[in-house]
Amino acid sequence: KLLSFGMYVLLTGIAGLIFFHIDTMIITYFRTLEEVGLYNVGYPTAKILWVLTSAVAPVILPIASELWQKKDIIKLREGINQLYKFSLILIIPGIIVMFLFPDTIISLLFGENYIEAATVLRITSVGALLFSIATINLNILTGIGLPKLVGKIMLTAAVFDAISTILVVPSFGINGAAVTTVL
């Protein structure tokens, strides 16, 4: 039983690695190294917003598991609602700042030569909201004993991202890659 659980958690991790890095490989293949550099300025900068949810994620899983095993669905539901509320309260201001001022942020962090990454930052900062909700949900699903479902979700997302990025990047470049990653 533990081996089965662990295999699906491993599948989720591998799918996550594919999901978060395939776009760079595809951009490298279809576009210029300059665009790869720009993408890898904008996208990781937006990932700064993921820190909050990523920090909370290891705590969510055991709590969800414990409340699920105790069949305390009311507390689990209340905890999930609180987690959504406070995560959104903390992340939305960052998203707004990154969306409205990407040029300034990139200029301060990387210099004027990377301003062309502003659209990627704008697009992927919106994706940070979706990532936060997904991280909470996937950890809860794993915690209540559904790692197989989480693995399937992540694998599906990775395959979708890879295929859509391959289709979009040749014509739309790094901005297309950012959109497909968010989707």
mmCIF file of C-alpha atoms in Angstrom:
data_model
loop_
_atom_site.group_PDB
_atom_site.id
_atom_site.type_symbol
_atom_site.label_atom_id
_atom_site.label_comp_id
_atom_site.label_asym_id
_atom_site.label_seq_id
_atom_site.Cartn_x
_atom_site.Cartn_y
_atom_site.Cartn_z
ATOM 1 C CA LYS A 1 0.000 0.000 0.000
ATOM 2 C CA LEU A 2 2.836 2.381 0.869
ATOM 3 C CA LEU A 3 4.702 1.469 -2.313
ATOM 4 C CA SER A 4 1.609 2.241 -4.392
ATOM 5 C CA PHE A 5 1.138 5.563 -2.602
ATOM 6 C CA GLY A 6 4.818 6.411 -3.049
ATOM 7 C CA MET A 7 4.811 5.525 -6.742
ATOM 8 C CA TYR A 8 2.003 7.968 -7.413
ATOM 9 C CA VAL A 9 3.709 10.678 -5.371
ATOM 10 C CA LEU A 10 6.861 10.019 -7.437
ATOM 11 C CA LEU A 11 4.800 10.223 -10.659
ATOM 12 C CA THR A 12 3.437 13.560 -9.456
ATOM 13 C CA GLY A 13 6.965 14.841 -8.822
ATOM 14 C CA ILE A 14 8.198 13.738 -12.242
ATOM 15 C CA ALA A 15 5.149 15.252 -13.951
ATOM 16 C CA GLY A 16 5.773 18.470 -11.999
ATOM 17 C CA LEU A 17 9.370 18.606 -13.208
ATOM 18 C CA ILE A 18 8.212 18.121 -16.780
ATOM 19 C CA PHE A 19 5.468 20.714 -16.366
ATOM 20 C CA PHE A 20 7.756 23.363 -14.914
ATOM 21 C CA HIS A 21 10.691 22.887 -17.304
ATOM 22 C CA ILE A 22 9.421 21.604 -20.646
ATOM 23 C CA ASP A 23 8.619 25.100 -21.855
ATOM 24 C CA THR A 24 12.258 26.172 -21.595
ATOM 25 C CA MET A 25 13.390 23.134 -23.562
ATOM 26 C CA ILE A 26 10.784 23.756 -26.257
ATOM 27 C CA ILE A 27 11.679 27.453 -26.503
ATOM 28 C CA THR A 28 15.344 26.436 -26.789
ATOM 29 C CA TYR A 29 14.514 24.143 -29.693
ATOM 30 C CA PHE A 30 12.213 26.470 -31.646
ATOM 31 C CA ARG A 31 13.427 29.963 -30.793
ATOM 32 C CA THR A 32 16.611 31.899 -30.029
ATOM 33 C CA LEU A 33 18.732 31.664 -26.918
ATOM 34 C CA GLU A 34 17.932 35.333 -26.301
ATOM 35 C CA GLU A 35 14.246 34.397 -25.981
ATOM 36 C CA VAL A 36 15.153 31.520 -23.661
ATOM 37 C CA GLY A 37 16.952 34.031 -21.456
ATOM 38 C CA LEU A 38 14.032 36.445 -21.501
ATOM 39 C CA TYR A 39 11.563 33.682 -20.642
ATOM 40 C CA ASN A 40 13.805 32.577 -17.801
ATOM 41 C CA VAL A 41 13.717 36.082 -16.395
ATOM 42 C CA GLY A 42 9.943 36.595 -16.538
ATOM 43 C CA TYR A 43 8.659 33.168 -15.515
ATOM 44 C CA PRO A 44 10.893 32.556 -12.471
ATOM 45 C CA THR A 45 10.230 36.109 -11.269
ATOM 46 C CA ALA A 46 6.518 35.315 -11.174
ATOM 47 C CA LYS A 47 7.345 32.105 -9.310
ATOM 48 C CA ILE A 48 8.373 34.304 -6.367
ATOM 49 C CA LEU A 49 4.631 34.549 -5.707
ATOM 50 C CA TRP A 50 4.497 30.769 -5.260
ATOM 51 C CA VAL A 51 6.638 30.893 -2.128
ATOM 52 C CA LEU A 52 3.680 31.323 0.203
ATOM 53 C CA THR A 53 1.707 28.381 -1.101
ATOM 54 C CA SER A 54 4.793 26.224 -1.468
ATOM 55 C CA ALA A 55 5.681 26.930 2.152
ATOM 56 C CA VAL A 56 2.203 25.985 3.372
ATOM 57 C CA ALA A 57 1.911 22.867 1.189
ATOM 58 C CA PRO A 58 3.917 20.483 3.419
ATOM 59 C CA VAL A 59 1.646 21.368 6.334
ATOM 60 C CA ILE A 60 -1.599 20.912 4.390
ATOM 61 C CA LEU A 61 -1.055 17.257 3.548
ATOM 62 C CA PRO A 62 -0.738 15.790 7.081
ATOM 63 C CA ILE A 63 -3.507 17.989 8.485
ATOM 64 C CA ALA A 64 -5.866 17.030 5.652
ATOM 65 C CA SER A 65 -4.937 13.385 6.181
ATOM 66 C CA GLU A 66 -5.583 13.527 9.925
ATOM 67 C CA LEU A 67 -8.924 15.322 9.619
ATOM 68 C CA TRP A 68 -10.014 12.970 6.813
ATOM 69 C CA GLN A 69 -9.140 9.887 8.884
ATOM 70 C CA LYS A 70 -11.033 11.307 11.871
ATOM 71 C CA LYS A 71 -13.938 11.985 9.471
ATOM 72 C CA ASP A 72 -13.963 15.586 10.685
ATOM 73 C CA ILE A 73 -15.129 16.963 7.343
ATOM 74 C CA ILE A 74 -16.482 20.168 8.887
ATOM 75 C CA LYS A 75 -13.061 21.165 10.278
ATOM 76 C CA LEU A 76 -11.405 20.098 7.034
ATOM 77 C CA ARG A 77 -13.796 22.238 5.005
ATOM 78 C CA GLU A 78 -13.347 25.214 7.355
ATOM 79 C CA GLY A 79 -9.565 24.848 7.196
ATOM 80 C CA ILE A 80 -9.592 24.703 3.411
ATOM 81 C CA ASN A 81 -11.784 27.808 3.208
ATOM 82 C CA GLN A 82 -9.467 29.693 5.582
ATOM 83 C CA LEU A 83 -6.449 28.567 3.617
ATOM 84 C CA TYR A 84 -7.957 29.785 0.351
ATOM 85 C CA LYS A 85 -8.953 33.089 1.892
ATOM 86 C CA PHE A 86 -5.614 33.897 3.499
ATOM 87 C CA SER A 87 -3.568 32.624 0.560
ATOM 88 C CA LEU A 88 -5.521 34.848 -1.803
ATOM 89 C CA ILE A 89 -5.288 37.830 0.537
ATOM 90 C CA LEU A 90 -1.511 37.445 0.618
ATOM 91 C CA ILE A 91 -0.892 36.607 -3.052
ATOM 92 C CA ILE A 92 -3.280 38.955 -4.877
ATOM 93 C CA PRO A 93 -1.388 42.174 -3.975
ATOM 94 C CA GLY A 94 1.804 40.626 -5.375
ATOM 95 C CA ILE A 95 -0.005 39.600 -8.543
ATOM 96 C CA ILE A 96 -1.387 43.111 -8.971
ATOM 97 C CA VAL A 97 2.070 44.672 -8.530
ATOM 98 C CA MET A 98 3.697 42.242 -10.976
ATOM 99 C CA PHE A 99 0.880 42.652 -13.480
ATOM 100 C CA LEU A 100 0.860 46.453 -13.374
ATOM 101 C CA PHE A 101 4.600 47.110 -13.080
ATOM 102 C CA PRO A 102 6.478 44.271 -14.803
ATOM 103 C CA ASP A 103 8.884 46.649 -16.572
ATOM 104 C CA THR A 104 9.932 48.255 -13.307
ATOM 105 C CA ILE A 105 10.366 44.931 -11.522
ATOM 106 C CA ILE A 106 12.442 43.414 -14.317
ATOM 107 C CA SER A 107 14.504 46.574 -14.693
ATOM 108 C CA LEU A 108 15.286 46.631 -10.957
ATOM 109 C CA LEU A 109 16.108 42.930 -10.719
ATOM 110 C CA PHE A 110 17.823 42.264 -14.047
ATOM 111 C CA GLY A 111 18.465 45.556 -15.842
ATOM 112 C CA GLU A 112 17.065 47.313 -18.867
ATOM 113 C CA ASN A 113 18.268 44.612 -21.296
ATOM 114 C CA TYR A 114 15.551 42.253 -20.076
ATOM 115 C CA ILE A 115 12.504 44.530 -20.338
ATOM 116 C CA GLU A 116 11.163 42.372 -23.189
ATOM 117 C CA ALA A 117 10.353 39.739 -20.554
ATOM 118 C CA ALA A 118 7.669 42.028 -19.077
ATOM 119 C CA THR A 119 4.782 40.354 -20.917
ATOM 120 C CA VAL A 120 5.918 36.918 -19.749
ATOM 121 C CA LEU A 121 6.019 38.228 -16.172
ATOM 122 C CA ARG A 122 2.575 39.765 -16.551
ATOM 123 C CA ILE A 123 1.059 36.526 -17.907
ATOM 124 C CA THR A 124 2.742 34.178 -15.458
ATOM 125 C CA SER A 125 1.978 36.388 -12.461
ATOM 126 C CA VAL A 126 -1.716 35.779 -13.162
ATOM 127 C CA GLY A 127 -0.861 32.088 -13.323
ATOM 128 C CA ALA A 128 0.474 32.332 -9.760
ATOM 129 C CA LEU A 129 -3.110 32.600 -8.549
ATOM 130 C CA LEU A 130 -4.037 29.380 -10.334
ATOM 131 C CA PHE A 131 -0.874 27.685 -9.093
ATOM 132 C CA SER A 132 -1.686 28.599 -5.498
ATOM 133 C CA ILE A 133 -5.182 27.140 -5.689
ATOM 134 C CA ALA A 134 -3.912 24.035 -7.488
ATOM 135 C CA THR A 135 -1.157 23.462 -4.920
ATOM 136 C CA ILE A 136 -3.645 23.612 -2.069
ATOM 137 C CA ASN A 137 -6.064 21.291 -3.858
ATOM 138 C CA LEU A 138 -3.441 18.753 -4.919
ATOM 139 C CA ASN A 139 -2.011 18.535 -1.400
ATOM 140 C CA ILE A 140 -5.479 18.047 0.060
ATOM 141 C CA LEU A 141 -6.242 15.303 -2.475
ATOM 142 C CA THR A 142 -2.970 13.575 -1.619
ATOM 143 C CA GLY A 143 -3.687 13.975 2.092
ATOM 144 C CA ILE A 144 -7.082 12.310 1.831
ATOM 145 C CA GLY A 145 -5.563 9.334 0.049
ATOM 146 C CA LEU A 146 -5.923 10.204 -3.623
ATOM 147 C CA PRO A 147 -2.302 10.416 -4.837
ATOM 148 C CA LYS A 148 -3.251 8.415 -7.933
ATOM 149 C CA LEU A 149 -5.702 11.153 -8.950
ATOM 150 C CA VAL A 150 -3.084 13.838 -8.259
ATOM 151 C CA GLY A 151 -0.558 11.945 -10.380
ATOM 152 C CA LYS A 152 -3.051 11.719 -13.240
ATOM 153 C CA ILE A 153 -3.875 15.421 -12.951
ATOM 154 C CA MET A 154 -0.204 16.418 -12.987
ATOM 155 C CA LEU A 155 0.638 14.064 -15.838
ATOM 156 C CA THR A 156 -2.301 15.406 -17.853
ATOM 157 C CA ALA A 157 -1.193 18.981 -17.150
ATOM 158 C CA ALA A 158 2.386 18.173 -18.169
ATOM 159 C CA VAL A 159 1.282 16.515 -21.423
ATOM 160 C CA PHE A 160 -1.109 19.382 -22.205
ATOM 161 C CA ASP A 161 1.601 21.937 -21.486
ATOM 162 C CA ALA A 162 4.156 20.115 -23.652
ATOM 163 C CA ILE A 163 1.838 19.650 -26.622
ATOM 164 C CA SER A 164 0.335 23.136 -26.487
ATOM 165 C CA THR A 165 3.770 24.719 -26.061
ATOM 166 C CA ILE A 166 5.100 22.803 -29.079
ATOM 167 C CA LEU A 167 2.133 24.055 -31.108
ATOM 168 C CA VAL A 168 2.269 27.679 -29.934
ATOM 169 C CA VAL A 169 5.944 28.567 -29.453
ATOM 170 C CA PRO A 170 7.010 28.521 -33.125
ATOM 171 C CA SER A 171 4.463 31.240 -33.947
ATOM 172 C CA PHE A 172 4.008 33.142 -30.684
ATOM 173 C CA GLY A 173 7.348 32.682 -28.940
ATOM 174 C CA ILE A 174 7.841 33.187 -25.246
ATOM 175 C CA ASN A 175 4.496 34.896 -24.689
ATOM 176 C CA GLY A 176 2.755 31.858 -26.179
ATOM 177 C CA ALA A 177 4.779 29.611 -23.869
ATOM 178 C CA ALA A 178 3.704 31.725 -20.893
ATOM 179 C CA VAL A 179 0.040 31.450 -21.877
ATOM 180 C CA THR A 180 0.206 27.668 -22.339
ATOM 181 C CA THR A 181 1.940 27.238 -18.990
ATOM 182 C CA VAL A 182 -0.768 29.269 -17.252
ATOM 183 C CA LEU A 183 -3.507 27.316 -19.016
#
